[in-house]
CSV table of C-alpha atoms in Angstrom, one decimal:
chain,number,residue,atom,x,y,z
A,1,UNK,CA,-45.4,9.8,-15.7
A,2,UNK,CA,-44.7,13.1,-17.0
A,3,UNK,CA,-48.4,14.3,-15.5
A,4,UNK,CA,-48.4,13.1,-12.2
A,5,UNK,CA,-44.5,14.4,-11.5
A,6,UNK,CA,-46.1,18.0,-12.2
A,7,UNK,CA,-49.1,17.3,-10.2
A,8,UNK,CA,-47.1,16.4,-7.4
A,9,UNK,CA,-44.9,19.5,-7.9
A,10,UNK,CA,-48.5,21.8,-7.8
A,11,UNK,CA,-49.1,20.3,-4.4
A,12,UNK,CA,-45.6,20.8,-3.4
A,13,UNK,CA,-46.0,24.7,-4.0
A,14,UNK,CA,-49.5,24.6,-2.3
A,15,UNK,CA,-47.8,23.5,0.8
A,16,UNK,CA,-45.4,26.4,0.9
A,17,UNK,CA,-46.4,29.4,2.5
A,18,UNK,CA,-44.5,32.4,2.2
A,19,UNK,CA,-43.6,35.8,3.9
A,20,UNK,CA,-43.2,38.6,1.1
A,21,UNK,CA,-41.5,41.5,2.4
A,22,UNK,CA,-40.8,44.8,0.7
A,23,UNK,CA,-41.1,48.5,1.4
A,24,UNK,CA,-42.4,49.1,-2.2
A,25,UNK,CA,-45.4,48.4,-3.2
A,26,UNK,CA,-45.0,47.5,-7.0
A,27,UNK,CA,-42.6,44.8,-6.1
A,28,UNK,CA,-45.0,43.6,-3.7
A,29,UNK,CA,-47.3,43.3,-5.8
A,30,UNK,CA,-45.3,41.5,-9.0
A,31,UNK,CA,-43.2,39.3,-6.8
A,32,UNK,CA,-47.1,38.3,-4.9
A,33,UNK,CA,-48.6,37.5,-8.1
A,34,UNK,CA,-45.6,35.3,-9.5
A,35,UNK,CA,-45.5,33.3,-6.7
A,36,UNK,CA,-48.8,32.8,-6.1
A,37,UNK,CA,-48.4,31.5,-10.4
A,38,UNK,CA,-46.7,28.5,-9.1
A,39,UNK,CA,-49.1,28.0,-6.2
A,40,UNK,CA,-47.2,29.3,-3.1
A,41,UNK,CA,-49.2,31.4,-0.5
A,42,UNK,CA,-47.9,34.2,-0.2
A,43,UNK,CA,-48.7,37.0,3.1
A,44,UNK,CA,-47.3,40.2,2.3
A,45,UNK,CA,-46.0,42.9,4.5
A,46,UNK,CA,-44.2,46.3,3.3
A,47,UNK,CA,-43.0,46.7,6.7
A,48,UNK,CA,-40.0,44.8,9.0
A,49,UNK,CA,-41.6,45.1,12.2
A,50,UNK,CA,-45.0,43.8,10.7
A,51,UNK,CA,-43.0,40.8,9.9
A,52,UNK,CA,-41.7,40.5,12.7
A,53,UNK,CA,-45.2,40.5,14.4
A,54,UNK,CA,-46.7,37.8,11.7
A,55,UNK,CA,-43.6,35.3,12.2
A,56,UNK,CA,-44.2,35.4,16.2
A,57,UNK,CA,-47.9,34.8,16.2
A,58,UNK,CA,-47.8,32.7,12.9
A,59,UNK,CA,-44.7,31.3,12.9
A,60,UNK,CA,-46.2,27.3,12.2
A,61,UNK,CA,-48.2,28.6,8.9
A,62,UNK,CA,-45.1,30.1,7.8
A,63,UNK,CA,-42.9,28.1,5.9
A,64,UNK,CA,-40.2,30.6,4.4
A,65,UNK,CA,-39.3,34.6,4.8
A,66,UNK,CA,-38.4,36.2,1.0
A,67,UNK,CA,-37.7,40.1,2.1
A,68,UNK,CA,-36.8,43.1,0.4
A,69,UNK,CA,-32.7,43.6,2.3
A,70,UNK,CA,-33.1,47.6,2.7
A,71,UNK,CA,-36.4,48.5,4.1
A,72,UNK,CA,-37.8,51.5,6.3
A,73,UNK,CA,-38.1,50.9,9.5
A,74,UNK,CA,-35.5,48.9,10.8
A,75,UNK,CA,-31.6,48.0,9.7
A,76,UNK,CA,-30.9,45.3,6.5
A,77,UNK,CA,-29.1,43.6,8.7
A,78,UNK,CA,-31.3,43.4,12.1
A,79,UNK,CA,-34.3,41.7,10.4
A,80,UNK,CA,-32.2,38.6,9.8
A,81,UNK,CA,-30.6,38.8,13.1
A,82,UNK,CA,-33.9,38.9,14.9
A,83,UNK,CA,-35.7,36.1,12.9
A,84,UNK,CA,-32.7,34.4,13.4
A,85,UNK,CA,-33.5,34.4,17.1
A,86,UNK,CA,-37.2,33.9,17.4
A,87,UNK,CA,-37.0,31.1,15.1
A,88,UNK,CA,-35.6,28.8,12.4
A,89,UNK,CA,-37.3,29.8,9.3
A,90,UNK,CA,-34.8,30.0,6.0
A,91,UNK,CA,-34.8,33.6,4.8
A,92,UNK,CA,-34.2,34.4,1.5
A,93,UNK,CA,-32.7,38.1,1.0
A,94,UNK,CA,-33.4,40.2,-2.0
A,95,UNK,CA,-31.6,43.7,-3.2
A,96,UNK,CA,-30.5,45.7,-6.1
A,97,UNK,CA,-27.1,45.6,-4.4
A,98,UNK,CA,-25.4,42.8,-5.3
A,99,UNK,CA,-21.6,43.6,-4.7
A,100,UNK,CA,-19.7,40.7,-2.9
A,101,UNK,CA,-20.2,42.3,0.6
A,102,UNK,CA,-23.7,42.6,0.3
A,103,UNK,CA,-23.7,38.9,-0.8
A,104,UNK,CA,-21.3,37.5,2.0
A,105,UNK,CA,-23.2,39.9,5.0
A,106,UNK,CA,-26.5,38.8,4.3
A,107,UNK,CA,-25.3,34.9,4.1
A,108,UNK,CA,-23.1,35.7,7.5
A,109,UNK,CA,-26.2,37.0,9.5
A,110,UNK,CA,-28.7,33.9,8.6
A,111,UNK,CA,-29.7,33.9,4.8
A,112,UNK,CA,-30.2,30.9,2.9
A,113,UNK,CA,-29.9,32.9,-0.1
A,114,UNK,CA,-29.2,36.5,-1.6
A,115,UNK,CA,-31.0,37.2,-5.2
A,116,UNK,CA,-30.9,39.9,-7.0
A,117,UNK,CA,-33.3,42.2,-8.7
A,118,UNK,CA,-35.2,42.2,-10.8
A,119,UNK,CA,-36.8,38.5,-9.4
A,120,UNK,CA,-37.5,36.3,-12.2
A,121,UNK,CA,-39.5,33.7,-12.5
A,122,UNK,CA,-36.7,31.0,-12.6
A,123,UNK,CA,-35.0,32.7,-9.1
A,124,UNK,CA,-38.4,31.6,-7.5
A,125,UNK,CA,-39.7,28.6,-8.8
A,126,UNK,CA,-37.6,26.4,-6.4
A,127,UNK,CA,-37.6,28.5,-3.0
A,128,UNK,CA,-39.7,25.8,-1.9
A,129,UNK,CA,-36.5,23.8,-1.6
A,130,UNK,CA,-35.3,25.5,1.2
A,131,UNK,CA,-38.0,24.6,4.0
A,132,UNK,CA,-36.5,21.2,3.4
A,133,UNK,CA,-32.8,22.2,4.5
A,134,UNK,CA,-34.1,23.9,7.6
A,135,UNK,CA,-35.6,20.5,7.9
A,136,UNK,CA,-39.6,22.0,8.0
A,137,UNK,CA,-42.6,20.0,6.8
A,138,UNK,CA,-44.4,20.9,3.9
A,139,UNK,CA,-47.8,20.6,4.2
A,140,UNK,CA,-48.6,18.4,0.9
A,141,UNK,CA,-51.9,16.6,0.9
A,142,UNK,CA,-51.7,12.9,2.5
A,143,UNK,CA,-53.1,11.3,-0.3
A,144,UNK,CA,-50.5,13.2,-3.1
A,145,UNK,CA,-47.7,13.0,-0.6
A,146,UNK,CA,-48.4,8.8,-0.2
A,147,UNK,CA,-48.6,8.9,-4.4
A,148,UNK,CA,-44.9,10.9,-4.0
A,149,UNK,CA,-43.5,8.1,-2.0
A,150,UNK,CA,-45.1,5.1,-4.1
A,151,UNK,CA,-43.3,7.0,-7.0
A,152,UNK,CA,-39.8,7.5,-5.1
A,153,UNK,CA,-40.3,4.3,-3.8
A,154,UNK,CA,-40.5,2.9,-6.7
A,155,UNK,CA,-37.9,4.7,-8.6
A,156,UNK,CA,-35.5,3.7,-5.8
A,157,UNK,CA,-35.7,0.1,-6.0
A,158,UNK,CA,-35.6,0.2,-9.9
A,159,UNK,CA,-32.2,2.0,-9.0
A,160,UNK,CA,-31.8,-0.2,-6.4
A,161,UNK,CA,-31.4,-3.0,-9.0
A,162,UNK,CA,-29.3,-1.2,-11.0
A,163,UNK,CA,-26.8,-0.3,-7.7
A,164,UNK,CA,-26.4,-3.5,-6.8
A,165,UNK,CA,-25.5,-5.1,-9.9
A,166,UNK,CA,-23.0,-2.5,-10.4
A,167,UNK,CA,-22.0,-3.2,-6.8
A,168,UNK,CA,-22.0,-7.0,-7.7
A,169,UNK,CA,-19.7,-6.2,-10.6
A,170,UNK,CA,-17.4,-3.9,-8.6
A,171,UNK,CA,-17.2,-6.7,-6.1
A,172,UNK,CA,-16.4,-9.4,-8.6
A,173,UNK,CA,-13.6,-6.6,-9.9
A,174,UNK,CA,-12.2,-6.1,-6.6
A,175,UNK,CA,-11.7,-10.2,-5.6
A,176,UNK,CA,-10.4,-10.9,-9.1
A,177,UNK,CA,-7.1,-8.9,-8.1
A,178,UNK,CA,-7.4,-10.1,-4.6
A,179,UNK,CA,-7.5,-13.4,-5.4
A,180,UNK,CA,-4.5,-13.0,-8.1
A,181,UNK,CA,-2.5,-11.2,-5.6
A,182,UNK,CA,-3.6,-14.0,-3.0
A,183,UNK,CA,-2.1,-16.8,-5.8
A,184,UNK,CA,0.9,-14.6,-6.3
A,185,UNK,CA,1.2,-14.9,-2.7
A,186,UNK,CA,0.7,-18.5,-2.6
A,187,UNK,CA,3.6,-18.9,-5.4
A,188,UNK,CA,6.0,-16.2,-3.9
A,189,UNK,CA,5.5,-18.5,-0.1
A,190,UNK,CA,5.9,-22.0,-2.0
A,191,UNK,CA,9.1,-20.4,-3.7
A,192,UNK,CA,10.4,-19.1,-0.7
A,193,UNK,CA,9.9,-22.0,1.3
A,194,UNK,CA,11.5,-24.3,-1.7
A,195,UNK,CA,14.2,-21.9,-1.3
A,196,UNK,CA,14.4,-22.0,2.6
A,197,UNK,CA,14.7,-25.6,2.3
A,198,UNK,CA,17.7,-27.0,2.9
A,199,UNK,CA,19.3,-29.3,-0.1
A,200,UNK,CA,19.0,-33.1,0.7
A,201,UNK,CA,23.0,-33.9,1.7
A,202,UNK,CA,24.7,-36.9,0.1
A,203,UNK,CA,27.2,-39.1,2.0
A,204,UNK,CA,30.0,-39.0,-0.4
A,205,UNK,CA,33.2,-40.7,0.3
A,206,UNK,CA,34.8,-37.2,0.5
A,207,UNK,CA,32.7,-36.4,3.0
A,208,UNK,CA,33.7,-39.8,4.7
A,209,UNK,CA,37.4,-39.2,4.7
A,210,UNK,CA,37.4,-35.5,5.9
A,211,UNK,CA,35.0,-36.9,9.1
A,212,UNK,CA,37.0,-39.1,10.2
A,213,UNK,CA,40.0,-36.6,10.1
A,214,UNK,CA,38.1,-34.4,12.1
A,215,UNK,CA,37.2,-37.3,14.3
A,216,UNK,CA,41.6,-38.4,14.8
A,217,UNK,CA,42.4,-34.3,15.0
A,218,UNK,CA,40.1,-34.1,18.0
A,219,UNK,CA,40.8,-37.1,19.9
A,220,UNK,CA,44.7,-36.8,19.4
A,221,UNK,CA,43.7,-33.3,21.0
């Protein structure tokens, strides 16, 4: 099981393509290589307006923009701004600056998400995630993406079994009480109707004598 969840995971990364850019070309280099490790494709640019060019005539082969926040030729702050108006691909931001205003500015003019360097393995390995909250396709094989949903599928209704006998139970839990109250209920209305009732009167000769009083006091009347 183990096997075909990493397998699945390779293809998931071979479906990701992804913008590098940075003004320096070691970093280019390094962050290329440990993202092509995990099977992304990468296209690298050192320059803003380059990547600007690439996301207008490529913009369906590119699934996700990791750049470099300070770069030559154009503003840290304009780059995001102007892929955030040509189009809706998640930008992830990368700087050696990472004071809270940095943070907050790059997430307030379109990032997904600010790292900082150095990039480590671990802060790329799931970038891939992020093409699914902008709601993008991955381009996964068909017959590895079918094998993905066999395997969800599966794992679902497995937990599916398991959600519905807890649900059961929580049911069962929830009309126990209901159905004590309910009695209590029932007991509390029989009591307050035995109560309500009025008590069966006896004809006593007491009773006798003082009607027919009332009866001589309002005829004398």
């Amino acid at each position: 099981m183990a096997i075909s969840v990493e397998s699945n995971m390779n293809n998931v990364y071979a479906g990701v393509t992804v913008l590098l850019v940075d003004g320096d070309s070691t970093c280019l280099i390094i962050l290329s290589k440990m993202l092509r490790s995990f099977g992304y494709k990468v296209v690298t640019t050192k320059r803003a307006t380059d990547a600007l060019c690439i996301i207008r005539d490529q913009q369906h082969k590119i699934d996700l923009v990791l750049t470099e926040a300070c770069l030559h030729d154009m503003d840290k702050y304009e780059l995001l701004e102007t892929i955030g108006n040509i189009s809706s691909l998640p930008i992830i931001v990368m700087s050696t600056d990472y004071d809270r205003n940095a943070v907050l500015g790059s997430l307030f003019k379109g990032a997904a998400l600010h790292l900082e360097k150095p990039i480590t393995m671990d802060d790329i390995k799931n970038l891939w995630q992020f093409t699914l909250i902008k709601g993008r396709e991955i381009n996964v094989p068909i017959v590895e993406a079918k094998s993905c949903i066999k395997e969800v599928s599966s794992m679902e209704s497995a937990l599916g079994v398991v959600v519905d006998g807890r649900r059961n139970l929580r049911d069962e839990k929830r009309k126990r009480p209901l159905e004590v109250e309910n009695d209590k209920e029932g007991d509390n209305c029989d009591q307050g109707s035995s109560t309500l009732k009025k008590p069966k009167l006896i004809w006593t000769n007491e009773l006798h004598n003082r009607f027919l009083q009332a009866i001589d006091m309002l005829g004398s009347e």
